[in-house]
JSON list of C-alpha atoms in Angstrom, two decimals:
[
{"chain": "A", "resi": 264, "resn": "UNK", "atom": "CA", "xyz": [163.16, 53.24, 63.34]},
{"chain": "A", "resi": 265, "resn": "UNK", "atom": "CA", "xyz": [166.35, 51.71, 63.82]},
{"chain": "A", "resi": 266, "resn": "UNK", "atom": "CA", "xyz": [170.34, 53.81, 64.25]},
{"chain": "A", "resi": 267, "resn": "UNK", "atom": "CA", "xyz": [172.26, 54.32, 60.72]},
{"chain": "A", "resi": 268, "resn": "UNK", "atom": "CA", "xyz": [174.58, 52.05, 62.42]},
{"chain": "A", "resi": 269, "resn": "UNK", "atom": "CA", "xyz": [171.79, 49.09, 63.03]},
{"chain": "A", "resi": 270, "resn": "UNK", "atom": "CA", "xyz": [170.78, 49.91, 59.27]},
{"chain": "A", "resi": 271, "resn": "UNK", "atom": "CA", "xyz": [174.40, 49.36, 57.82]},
{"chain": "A", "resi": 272, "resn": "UNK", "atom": "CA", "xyz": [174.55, 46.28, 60.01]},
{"chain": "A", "resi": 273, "resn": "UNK", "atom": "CA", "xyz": [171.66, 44.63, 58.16]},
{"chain": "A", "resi": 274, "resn": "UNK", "atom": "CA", "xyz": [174.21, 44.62, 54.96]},
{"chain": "A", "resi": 275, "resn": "UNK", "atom": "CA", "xyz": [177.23, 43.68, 57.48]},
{"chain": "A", "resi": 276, "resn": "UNK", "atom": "CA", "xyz": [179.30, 40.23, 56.35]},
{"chain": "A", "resi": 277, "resn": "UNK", "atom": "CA", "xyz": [179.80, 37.89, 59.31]},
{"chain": "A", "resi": 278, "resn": "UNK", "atom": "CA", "xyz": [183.32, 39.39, 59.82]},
{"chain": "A", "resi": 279, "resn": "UNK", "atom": "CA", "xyz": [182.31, 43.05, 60.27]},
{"chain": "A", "resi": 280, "resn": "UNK", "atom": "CA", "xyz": [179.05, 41.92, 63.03]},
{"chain": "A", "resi": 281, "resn": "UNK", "atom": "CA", "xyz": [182.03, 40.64, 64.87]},
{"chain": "A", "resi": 282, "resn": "UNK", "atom": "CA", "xyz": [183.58, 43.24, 65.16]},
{"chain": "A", "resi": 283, "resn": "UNK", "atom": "CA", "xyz": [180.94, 45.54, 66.05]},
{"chain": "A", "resi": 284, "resn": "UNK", "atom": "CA", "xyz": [180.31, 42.51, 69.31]},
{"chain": "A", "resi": 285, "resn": "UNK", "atom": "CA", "xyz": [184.25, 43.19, 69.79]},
{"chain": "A", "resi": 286, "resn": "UNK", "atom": "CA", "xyz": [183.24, 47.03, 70.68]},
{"chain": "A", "resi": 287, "resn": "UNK", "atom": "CA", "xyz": [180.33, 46.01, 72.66]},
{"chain": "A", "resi": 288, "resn": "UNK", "atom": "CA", "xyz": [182.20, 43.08, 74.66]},
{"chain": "A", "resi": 289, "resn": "UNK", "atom": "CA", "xyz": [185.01, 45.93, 75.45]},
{"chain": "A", "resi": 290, "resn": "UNK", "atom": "CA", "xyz": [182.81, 48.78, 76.12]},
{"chain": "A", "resi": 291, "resn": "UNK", "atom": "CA", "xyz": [181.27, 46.07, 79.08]},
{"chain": "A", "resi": 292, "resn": "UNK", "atom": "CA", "xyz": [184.41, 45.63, 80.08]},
{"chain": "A", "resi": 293, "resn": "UNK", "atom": "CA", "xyz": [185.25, 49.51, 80.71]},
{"chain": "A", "resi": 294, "resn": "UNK", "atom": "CA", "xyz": [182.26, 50.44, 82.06]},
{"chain": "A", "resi": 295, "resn": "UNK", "atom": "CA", "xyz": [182.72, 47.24, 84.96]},
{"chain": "A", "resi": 296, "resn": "UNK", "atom": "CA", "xyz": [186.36, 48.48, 85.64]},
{"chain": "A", "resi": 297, "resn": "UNK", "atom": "CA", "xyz": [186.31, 52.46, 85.49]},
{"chain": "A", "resi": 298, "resn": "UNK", "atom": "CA", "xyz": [182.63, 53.20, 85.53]},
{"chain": "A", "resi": 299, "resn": "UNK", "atom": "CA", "xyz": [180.24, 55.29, 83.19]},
{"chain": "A", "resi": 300, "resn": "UNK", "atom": "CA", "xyz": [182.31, 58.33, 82.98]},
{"chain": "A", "resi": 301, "resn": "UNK", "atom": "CA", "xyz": [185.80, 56.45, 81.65]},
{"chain": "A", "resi": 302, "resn": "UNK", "atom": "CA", "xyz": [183.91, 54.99, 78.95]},
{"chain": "A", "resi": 303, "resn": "UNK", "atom": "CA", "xyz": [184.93, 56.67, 75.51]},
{"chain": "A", "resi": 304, "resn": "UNK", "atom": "CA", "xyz": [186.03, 55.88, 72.32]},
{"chain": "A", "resi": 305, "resn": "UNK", "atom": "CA", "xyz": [189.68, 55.82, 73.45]},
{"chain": "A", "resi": 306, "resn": "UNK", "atom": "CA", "xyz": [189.04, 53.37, 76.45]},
{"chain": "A", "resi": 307, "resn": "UNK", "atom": "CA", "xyz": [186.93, 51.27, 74.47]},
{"chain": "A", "resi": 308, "resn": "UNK", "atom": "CA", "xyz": [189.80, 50.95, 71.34]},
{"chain": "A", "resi": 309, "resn": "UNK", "atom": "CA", "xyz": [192.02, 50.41, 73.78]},
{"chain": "A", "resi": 310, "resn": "UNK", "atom": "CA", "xyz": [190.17, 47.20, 75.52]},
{"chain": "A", "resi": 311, "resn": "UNK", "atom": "CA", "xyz": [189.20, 46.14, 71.78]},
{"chain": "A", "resi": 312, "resn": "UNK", "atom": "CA", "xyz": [191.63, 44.27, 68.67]},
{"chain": "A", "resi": 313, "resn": "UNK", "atom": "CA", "xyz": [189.64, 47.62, 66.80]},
{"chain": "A", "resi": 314, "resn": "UNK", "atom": "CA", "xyz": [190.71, 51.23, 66.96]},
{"chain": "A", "resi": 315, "resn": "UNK", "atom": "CA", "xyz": [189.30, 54.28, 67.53]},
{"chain": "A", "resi": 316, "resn": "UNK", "atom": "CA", "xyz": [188.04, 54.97, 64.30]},
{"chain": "A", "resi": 317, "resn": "UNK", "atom": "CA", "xyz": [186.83, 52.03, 63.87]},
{"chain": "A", "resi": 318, "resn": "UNK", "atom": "CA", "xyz": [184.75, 51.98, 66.71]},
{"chain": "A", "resi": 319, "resn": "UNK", "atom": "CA", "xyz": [183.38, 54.98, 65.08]},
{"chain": "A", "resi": 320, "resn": "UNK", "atom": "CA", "xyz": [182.46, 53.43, 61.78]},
{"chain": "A", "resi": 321, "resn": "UNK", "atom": "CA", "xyz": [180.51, 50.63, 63.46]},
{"chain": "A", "resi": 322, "resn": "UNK", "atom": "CA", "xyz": [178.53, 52.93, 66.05]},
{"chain": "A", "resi": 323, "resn": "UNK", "atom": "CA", "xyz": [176.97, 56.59, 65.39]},
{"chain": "A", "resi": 324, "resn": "UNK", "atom": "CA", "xyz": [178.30, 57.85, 69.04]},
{"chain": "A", "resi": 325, "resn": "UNK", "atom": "CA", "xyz": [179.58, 56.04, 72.13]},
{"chain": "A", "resi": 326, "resn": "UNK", "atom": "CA", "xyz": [175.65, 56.24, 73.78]},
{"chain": "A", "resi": 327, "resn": "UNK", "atom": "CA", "xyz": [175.01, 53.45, 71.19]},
{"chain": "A", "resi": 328, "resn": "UNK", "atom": "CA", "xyz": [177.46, 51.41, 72.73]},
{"chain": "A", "resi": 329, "resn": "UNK", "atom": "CA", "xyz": [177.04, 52.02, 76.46]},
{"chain": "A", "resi": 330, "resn": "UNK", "atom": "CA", "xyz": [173.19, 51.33, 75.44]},
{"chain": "A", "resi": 331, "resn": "UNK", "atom": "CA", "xyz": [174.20, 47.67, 74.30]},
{"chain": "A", "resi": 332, "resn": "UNK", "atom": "CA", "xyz": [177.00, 47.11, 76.86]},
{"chain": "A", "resi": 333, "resn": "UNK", "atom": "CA", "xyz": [174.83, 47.86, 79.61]},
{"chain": "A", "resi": 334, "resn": "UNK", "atom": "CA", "xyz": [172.19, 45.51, 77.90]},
{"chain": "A", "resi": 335, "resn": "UNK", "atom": "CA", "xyz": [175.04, 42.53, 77.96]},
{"chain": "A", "resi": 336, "resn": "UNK", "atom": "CA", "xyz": [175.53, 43.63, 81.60]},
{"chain": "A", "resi": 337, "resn": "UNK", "atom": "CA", "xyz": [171.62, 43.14, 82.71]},
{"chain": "A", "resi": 338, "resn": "UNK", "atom": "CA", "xyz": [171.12, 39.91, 80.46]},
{"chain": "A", "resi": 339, "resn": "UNK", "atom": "CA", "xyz": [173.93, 38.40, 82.25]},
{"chain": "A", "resi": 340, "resn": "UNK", "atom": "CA", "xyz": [172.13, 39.48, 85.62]},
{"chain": "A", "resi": 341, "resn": "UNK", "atom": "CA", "xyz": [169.08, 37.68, 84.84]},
{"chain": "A", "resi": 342, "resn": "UNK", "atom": "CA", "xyz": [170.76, 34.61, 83.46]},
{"chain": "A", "resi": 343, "resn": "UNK", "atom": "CA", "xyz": [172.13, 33.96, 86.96]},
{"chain": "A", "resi": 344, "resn": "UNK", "atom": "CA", "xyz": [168.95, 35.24, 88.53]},
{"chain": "A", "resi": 345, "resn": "UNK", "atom": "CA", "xyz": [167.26, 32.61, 86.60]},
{"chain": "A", "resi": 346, "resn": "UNK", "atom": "CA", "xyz": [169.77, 29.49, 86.65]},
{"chain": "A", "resi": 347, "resn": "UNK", "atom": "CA", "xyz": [169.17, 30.67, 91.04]},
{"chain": "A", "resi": 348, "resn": "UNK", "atom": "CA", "xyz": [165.62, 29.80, 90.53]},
{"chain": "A", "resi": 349, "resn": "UNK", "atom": "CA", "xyz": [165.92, 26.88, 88.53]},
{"chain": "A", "resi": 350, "resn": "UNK", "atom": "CA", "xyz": [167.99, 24.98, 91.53]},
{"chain": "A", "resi": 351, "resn": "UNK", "atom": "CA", "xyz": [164.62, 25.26, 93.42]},
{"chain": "A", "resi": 352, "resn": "UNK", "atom": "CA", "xyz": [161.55, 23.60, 92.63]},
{"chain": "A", "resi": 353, "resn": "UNK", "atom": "CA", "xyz": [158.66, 25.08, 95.27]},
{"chain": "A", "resi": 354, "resn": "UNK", "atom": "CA", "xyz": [157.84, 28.30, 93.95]},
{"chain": "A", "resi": 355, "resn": "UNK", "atom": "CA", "xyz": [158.03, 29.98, 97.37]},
{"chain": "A", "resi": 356, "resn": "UNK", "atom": "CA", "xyz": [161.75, 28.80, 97.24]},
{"chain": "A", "resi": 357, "resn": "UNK", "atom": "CA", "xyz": [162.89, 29.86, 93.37]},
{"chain": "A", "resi": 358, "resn": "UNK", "atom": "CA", "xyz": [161.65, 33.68, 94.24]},
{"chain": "A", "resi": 359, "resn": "UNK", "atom": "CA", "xyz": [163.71, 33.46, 97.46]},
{"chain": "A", "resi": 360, "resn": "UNK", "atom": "CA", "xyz": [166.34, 32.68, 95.81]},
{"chain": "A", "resi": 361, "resn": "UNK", "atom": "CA", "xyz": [166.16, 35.07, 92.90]},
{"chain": "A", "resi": 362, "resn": "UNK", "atom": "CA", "xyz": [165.63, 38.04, 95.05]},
{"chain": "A", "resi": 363, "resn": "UNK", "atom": "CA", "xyz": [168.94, 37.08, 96.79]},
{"chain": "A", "resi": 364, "resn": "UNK", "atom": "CA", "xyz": [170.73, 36.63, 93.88]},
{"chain": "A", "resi": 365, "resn": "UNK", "atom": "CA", "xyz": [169.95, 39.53, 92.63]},
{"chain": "A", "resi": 366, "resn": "UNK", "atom": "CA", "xyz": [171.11, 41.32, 95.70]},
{"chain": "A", "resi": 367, "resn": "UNK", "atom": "CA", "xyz": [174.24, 39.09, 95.66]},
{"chain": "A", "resi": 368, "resn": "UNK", "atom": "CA", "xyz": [175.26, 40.34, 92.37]},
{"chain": "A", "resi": 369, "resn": "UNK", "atom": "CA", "xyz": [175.35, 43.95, 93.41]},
{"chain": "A", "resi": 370, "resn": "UNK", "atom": "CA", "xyz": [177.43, 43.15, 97.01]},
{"chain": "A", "resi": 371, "resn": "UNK", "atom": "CA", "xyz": [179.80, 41.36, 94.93]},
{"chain": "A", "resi": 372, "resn": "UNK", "atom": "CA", "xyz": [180.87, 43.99, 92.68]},
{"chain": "A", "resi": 373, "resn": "UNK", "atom": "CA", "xyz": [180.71, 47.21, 94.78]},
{"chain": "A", "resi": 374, "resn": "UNK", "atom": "CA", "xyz": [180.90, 49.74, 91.88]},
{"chain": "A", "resi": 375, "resn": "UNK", "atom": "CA", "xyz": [177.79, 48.17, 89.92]},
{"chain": "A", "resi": 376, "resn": "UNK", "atom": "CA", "xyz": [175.61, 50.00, 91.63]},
{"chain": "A", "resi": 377, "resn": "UNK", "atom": "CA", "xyz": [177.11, 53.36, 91.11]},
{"chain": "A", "resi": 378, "resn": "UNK", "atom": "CA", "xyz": [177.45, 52.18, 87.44]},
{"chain": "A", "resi": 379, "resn": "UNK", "atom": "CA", "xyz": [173.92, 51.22, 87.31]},
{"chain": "A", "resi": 380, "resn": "UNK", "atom": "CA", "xyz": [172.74, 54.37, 88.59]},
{"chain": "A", "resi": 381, "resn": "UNK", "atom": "CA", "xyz": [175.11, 56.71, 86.94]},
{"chain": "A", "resi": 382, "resn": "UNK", "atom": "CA", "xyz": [173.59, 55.07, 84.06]},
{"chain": "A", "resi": 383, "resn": "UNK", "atom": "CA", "xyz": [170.36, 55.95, 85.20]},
{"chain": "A", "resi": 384, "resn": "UNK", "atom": "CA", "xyz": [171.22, 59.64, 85.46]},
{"chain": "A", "resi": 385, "resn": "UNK", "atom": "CA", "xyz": [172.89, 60.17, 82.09]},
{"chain": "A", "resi": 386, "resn": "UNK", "atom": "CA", "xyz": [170.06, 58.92, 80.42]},
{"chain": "A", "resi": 387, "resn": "UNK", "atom": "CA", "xyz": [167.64, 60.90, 82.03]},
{"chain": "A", "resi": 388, "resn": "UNK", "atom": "CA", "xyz": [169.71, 63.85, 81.54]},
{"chain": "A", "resi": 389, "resn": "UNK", "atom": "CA", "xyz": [169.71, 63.39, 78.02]},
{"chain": "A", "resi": 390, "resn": "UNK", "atom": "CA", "xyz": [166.04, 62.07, 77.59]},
{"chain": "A", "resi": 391, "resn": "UNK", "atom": "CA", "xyz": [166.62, 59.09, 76.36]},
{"chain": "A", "resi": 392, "resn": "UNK", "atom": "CA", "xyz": [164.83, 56.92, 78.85]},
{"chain": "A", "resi": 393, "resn": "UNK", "atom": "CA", "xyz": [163.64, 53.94, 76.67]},
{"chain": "A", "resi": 394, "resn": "UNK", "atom": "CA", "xyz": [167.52, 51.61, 77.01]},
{"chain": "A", "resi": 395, "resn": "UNK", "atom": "CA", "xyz": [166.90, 51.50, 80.47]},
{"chain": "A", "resi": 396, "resn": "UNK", "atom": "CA", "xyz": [163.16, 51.52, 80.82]},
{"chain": "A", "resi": 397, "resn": "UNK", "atom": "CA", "xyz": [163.88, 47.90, 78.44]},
{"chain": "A", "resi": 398, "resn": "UNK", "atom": "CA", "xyz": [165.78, 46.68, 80.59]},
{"chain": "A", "resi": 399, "resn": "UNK", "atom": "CA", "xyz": [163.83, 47.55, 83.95]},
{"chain": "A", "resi": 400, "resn": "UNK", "atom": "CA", "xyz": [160.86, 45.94, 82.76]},
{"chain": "A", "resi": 401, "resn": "UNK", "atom": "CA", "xyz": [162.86, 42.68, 81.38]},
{"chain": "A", "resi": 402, "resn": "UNK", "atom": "CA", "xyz": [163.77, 42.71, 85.72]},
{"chain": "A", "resi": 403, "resn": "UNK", "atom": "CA", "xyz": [159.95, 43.58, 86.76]},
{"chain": "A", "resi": 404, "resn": "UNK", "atom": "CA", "xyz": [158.61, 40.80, 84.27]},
{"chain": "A", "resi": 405, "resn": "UNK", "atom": "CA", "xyz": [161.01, 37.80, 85.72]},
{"chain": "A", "resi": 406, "resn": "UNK", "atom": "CA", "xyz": [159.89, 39.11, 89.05]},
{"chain": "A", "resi": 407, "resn": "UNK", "atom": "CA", "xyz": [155.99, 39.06, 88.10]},
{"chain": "A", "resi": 408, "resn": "UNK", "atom": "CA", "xyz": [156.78, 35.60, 86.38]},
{"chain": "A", "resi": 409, "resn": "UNK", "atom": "CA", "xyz": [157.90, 34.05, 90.34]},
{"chain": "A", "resi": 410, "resn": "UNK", "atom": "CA", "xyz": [155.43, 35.82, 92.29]},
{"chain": "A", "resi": 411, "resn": "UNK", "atom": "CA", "xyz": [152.44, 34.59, 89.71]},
{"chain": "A", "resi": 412, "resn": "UNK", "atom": "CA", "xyz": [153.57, 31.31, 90.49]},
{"chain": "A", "resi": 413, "resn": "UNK", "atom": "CA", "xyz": [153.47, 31.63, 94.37]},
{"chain": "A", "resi": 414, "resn": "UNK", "atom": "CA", "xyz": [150.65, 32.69, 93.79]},
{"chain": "A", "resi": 415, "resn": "UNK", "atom": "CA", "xyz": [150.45, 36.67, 95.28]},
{"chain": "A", "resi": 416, "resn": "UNK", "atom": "CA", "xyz": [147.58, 39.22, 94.88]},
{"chain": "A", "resi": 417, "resn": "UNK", "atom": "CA", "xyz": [148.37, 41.56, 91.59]},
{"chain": "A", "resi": 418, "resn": "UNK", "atom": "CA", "xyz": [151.88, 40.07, 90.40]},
{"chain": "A", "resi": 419, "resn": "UNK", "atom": "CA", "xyz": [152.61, 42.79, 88.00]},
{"chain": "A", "resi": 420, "resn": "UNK", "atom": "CA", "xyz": [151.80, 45.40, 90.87]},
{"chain": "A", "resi": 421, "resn": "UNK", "atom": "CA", "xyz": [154.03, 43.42, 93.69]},
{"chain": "A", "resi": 422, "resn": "UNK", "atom": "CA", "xyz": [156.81, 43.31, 91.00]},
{"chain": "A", "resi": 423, "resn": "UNK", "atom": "CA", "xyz": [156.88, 46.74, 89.96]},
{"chain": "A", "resi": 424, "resn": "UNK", "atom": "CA", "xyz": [156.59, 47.65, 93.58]},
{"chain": "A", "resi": 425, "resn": "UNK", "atom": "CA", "xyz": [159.20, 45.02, 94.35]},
{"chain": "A", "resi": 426, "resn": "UNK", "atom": "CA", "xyz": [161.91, 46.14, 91.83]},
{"chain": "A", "resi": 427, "resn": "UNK", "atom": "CA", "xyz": [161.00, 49.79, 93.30]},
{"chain": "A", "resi": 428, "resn": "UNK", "atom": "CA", "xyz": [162.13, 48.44, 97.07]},
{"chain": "A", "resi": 429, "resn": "UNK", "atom": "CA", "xyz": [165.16, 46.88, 95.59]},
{"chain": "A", "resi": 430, "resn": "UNK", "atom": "CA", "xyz": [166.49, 49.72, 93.62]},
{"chain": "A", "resi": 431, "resn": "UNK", "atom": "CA", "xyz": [166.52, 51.33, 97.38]},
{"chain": "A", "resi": 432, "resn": "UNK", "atom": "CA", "xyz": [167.83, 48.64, 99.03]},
{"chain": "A", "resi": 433, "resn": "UNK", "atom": "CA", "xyz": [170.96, 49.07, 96.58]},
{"chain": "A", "resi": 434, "resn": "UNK", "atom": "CA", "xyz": [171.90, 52.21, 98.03]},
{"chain": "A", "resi": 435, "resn": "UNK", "atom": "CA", "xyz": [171.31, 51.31, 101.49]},
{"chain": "A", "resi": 436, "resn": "UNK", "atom": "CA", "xyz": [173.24, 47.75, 101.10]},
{"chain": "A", "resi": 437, "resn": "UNK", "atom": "CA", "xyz": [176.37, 50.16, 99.70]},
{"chain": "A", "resi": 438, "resn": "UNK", "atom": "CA", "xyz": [175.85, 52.18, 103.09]},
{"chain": "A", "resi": 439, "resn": "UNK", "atom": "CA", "xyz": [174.75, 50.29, 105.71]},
{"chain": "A", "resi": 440, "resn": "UNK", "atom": "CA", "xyz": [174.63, 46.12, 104.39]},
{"chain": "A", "resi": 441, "resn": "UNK", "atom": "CA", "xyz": [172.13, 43.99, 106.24]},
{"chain": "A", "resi": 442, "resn": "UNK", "atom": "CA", "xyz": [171.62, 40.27, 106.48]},
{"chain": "A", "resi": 443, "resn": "UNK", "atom": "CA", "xyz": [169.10, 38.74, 103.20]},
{"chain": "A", "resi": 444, "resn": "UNK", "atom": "CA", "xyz": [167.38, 37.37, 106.46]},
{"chain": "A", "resi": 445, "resn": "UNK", "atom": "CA", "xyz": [166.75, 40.98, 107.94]},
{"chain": "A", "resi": 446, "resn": "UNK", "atom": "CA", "xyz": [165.34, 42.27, 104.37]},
{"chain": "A", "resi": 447, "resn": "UNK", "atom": "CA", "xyz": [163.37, 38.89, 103.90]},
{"chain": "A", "resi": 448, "resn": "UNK", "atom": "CA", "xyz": [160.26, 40.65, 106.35]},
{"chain": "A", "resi": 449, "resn": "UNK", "atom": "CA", "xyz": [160.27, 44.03, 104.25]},
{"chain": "A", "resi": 450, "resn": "UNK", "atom": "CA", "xyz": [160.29, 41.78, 100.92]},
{"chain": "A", "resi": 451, "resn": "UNK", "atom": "CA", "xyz": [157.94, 39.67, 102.30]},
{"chain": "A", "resi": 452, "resn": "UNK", "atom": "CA", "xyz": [155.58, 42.59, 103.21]},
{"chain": "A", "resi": 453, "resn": "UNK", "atom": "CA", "xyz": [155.91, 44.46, 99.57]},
{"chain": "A", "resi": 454, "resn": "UNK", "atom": "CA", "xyz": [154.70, 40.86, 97.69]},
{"chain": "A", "resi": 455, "resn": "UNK", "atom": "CA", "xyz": [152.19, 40.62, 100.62]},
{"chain": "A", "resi": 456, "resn": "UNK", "atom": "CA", "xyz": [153.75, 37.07, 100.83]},
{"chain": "A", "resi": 457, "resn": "UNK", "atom": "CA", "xyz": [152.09, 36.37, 103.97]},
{"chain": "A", "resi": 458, "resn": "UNK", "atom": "CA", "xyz": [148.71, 36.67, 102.37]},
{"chain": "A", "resi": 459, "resn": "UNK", "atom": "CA", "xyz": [149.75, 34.02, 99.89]},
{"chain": "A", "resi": 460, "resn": "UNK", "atom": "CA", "xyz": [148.48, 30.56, 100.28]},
{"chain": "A", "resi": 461, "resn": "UNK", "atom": "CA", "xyz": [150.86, 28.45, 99.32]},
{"chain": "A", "resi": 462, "resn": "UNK", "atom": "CA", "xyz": [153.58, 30.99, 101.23]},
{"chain": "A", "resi": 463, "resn": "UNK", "atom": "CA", "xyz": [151.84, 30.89, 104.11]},
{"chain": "A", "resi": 464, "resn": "UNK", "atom": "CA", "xyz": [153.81, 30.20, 106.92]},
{"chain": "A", "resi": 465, "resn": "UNK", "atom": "CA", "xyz": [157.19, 30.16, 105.13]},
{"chain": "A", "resi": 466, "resn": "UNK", "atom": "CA", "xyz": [157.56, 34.05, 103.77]},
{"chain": "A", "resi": 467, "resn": "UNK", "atom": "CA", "xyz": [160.13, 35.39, 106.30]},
{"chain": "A", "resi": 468, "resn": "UNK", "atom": "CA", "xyz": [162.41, 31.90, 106.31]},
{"chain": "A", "resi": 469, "resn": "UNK", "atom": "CA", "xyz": [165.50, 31.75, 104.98]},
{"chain": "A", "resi": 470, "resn": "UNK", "atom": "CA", "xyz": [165.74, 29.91, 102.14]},
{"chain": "A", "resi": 471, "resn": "UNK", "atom": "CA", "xyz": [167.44, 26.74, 101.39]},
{"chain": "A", "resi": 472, "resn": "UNK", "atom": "CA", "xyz": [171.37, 27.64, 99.96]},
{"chain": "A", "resi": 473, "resn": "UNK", "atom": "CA", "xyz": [172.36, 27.11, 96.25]}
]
């Protein structure tokens, strides 16, 4: 069953769904510049056209809105994933290339891993696990869609188990940042890539830059 807020929305004009994108778009914004905790009502009215109260008409409470923000934030993560993998046409090479885009996206903006993860934490604190249990699997399915196509033993498995290594590899790339071509072997090893026929031979190389 769906929020009071998604239930007015069905009887929303045009004009009023915009503005309820307006709060999302803004909210996306806050939580990229000053992280999970500096994203209230306030911050949100005050990267938004709307104010405060109206943010409050179009949402029941501000999790609402971090819920959808952080879903812009992940769809825009596997857009590029995917447009990485569609440069490539050997399916060795498009999973290669996701995986290191993926990674790319976090080294590039330092605080979106402590975003993601704070994220993580308030959710679980408040046992509400299903936003971001969406969104992991949406990440573990585009995973099991490249590594079907290599072909590996037990795609869904290797993803899951994949996505598991690289929420690790997060933390330690904040820490201690290898080269892709040092992770490549441990990657290689969760998939079992080297048991893969058609990745035979090629697992641990570098592949080709976008």
């Amino acid at each position: 069953m769906g929020s009071s807020s998604e239930n007015r929305a069905r009887r929303w004009s045009p004009n009023q769904r915009a503005k309820q994108e307006q709060i999302i778009e803004a909210a996306k914004e806050v939580l990229a510049r000053d992280g999970l905790a500096a994203c209230t009502a306030r911050a949100v009215a005050d990267a938004s056209p709307l104010t405060k109260s109206a943010i409050h008409y179009y949402f029941d409470d501000m999790d609402e809105i971090i819920d959808g923000a952080m879903a812009r934030h992940m769809s825009g993560c596997l857009d590029r994933i995917r447009a990485a993998a569609d440069e490539h046409e050997r399916p060795v090479d498009r999973f290669w290339a996701a995986v290191r885009t993926y990674l790319e996206i976090f080294a590039e903006r330092p605080n979106a891993a402590l975003l993601w993860f704070s994220y993580w934490v308030d959710v679980g604190q408040k046992s509400r696990l299903e936003p971001i249990d969406r969104m992991h699997q949406a990440m573990i399915g585009v995973l099991r869609d490249l590594l079907a196509d290599i072909p590996v033993d037990d795609p869904p498995g290797r993803a899951h188990a994949l996505f598991s290594y690289l929420l690790g590899t997060l933390m330690q790339q904040a820490v201690r940042p290898l080269p892709f071509a040092e992770l490549m072997p441990e990657i290689a090893s969760v998939c079992r890539l080297d048991s893969a026929g058609s990745g035979e031979g090629r697992a641990a190389q570098v592949p080709p830059e976008r």
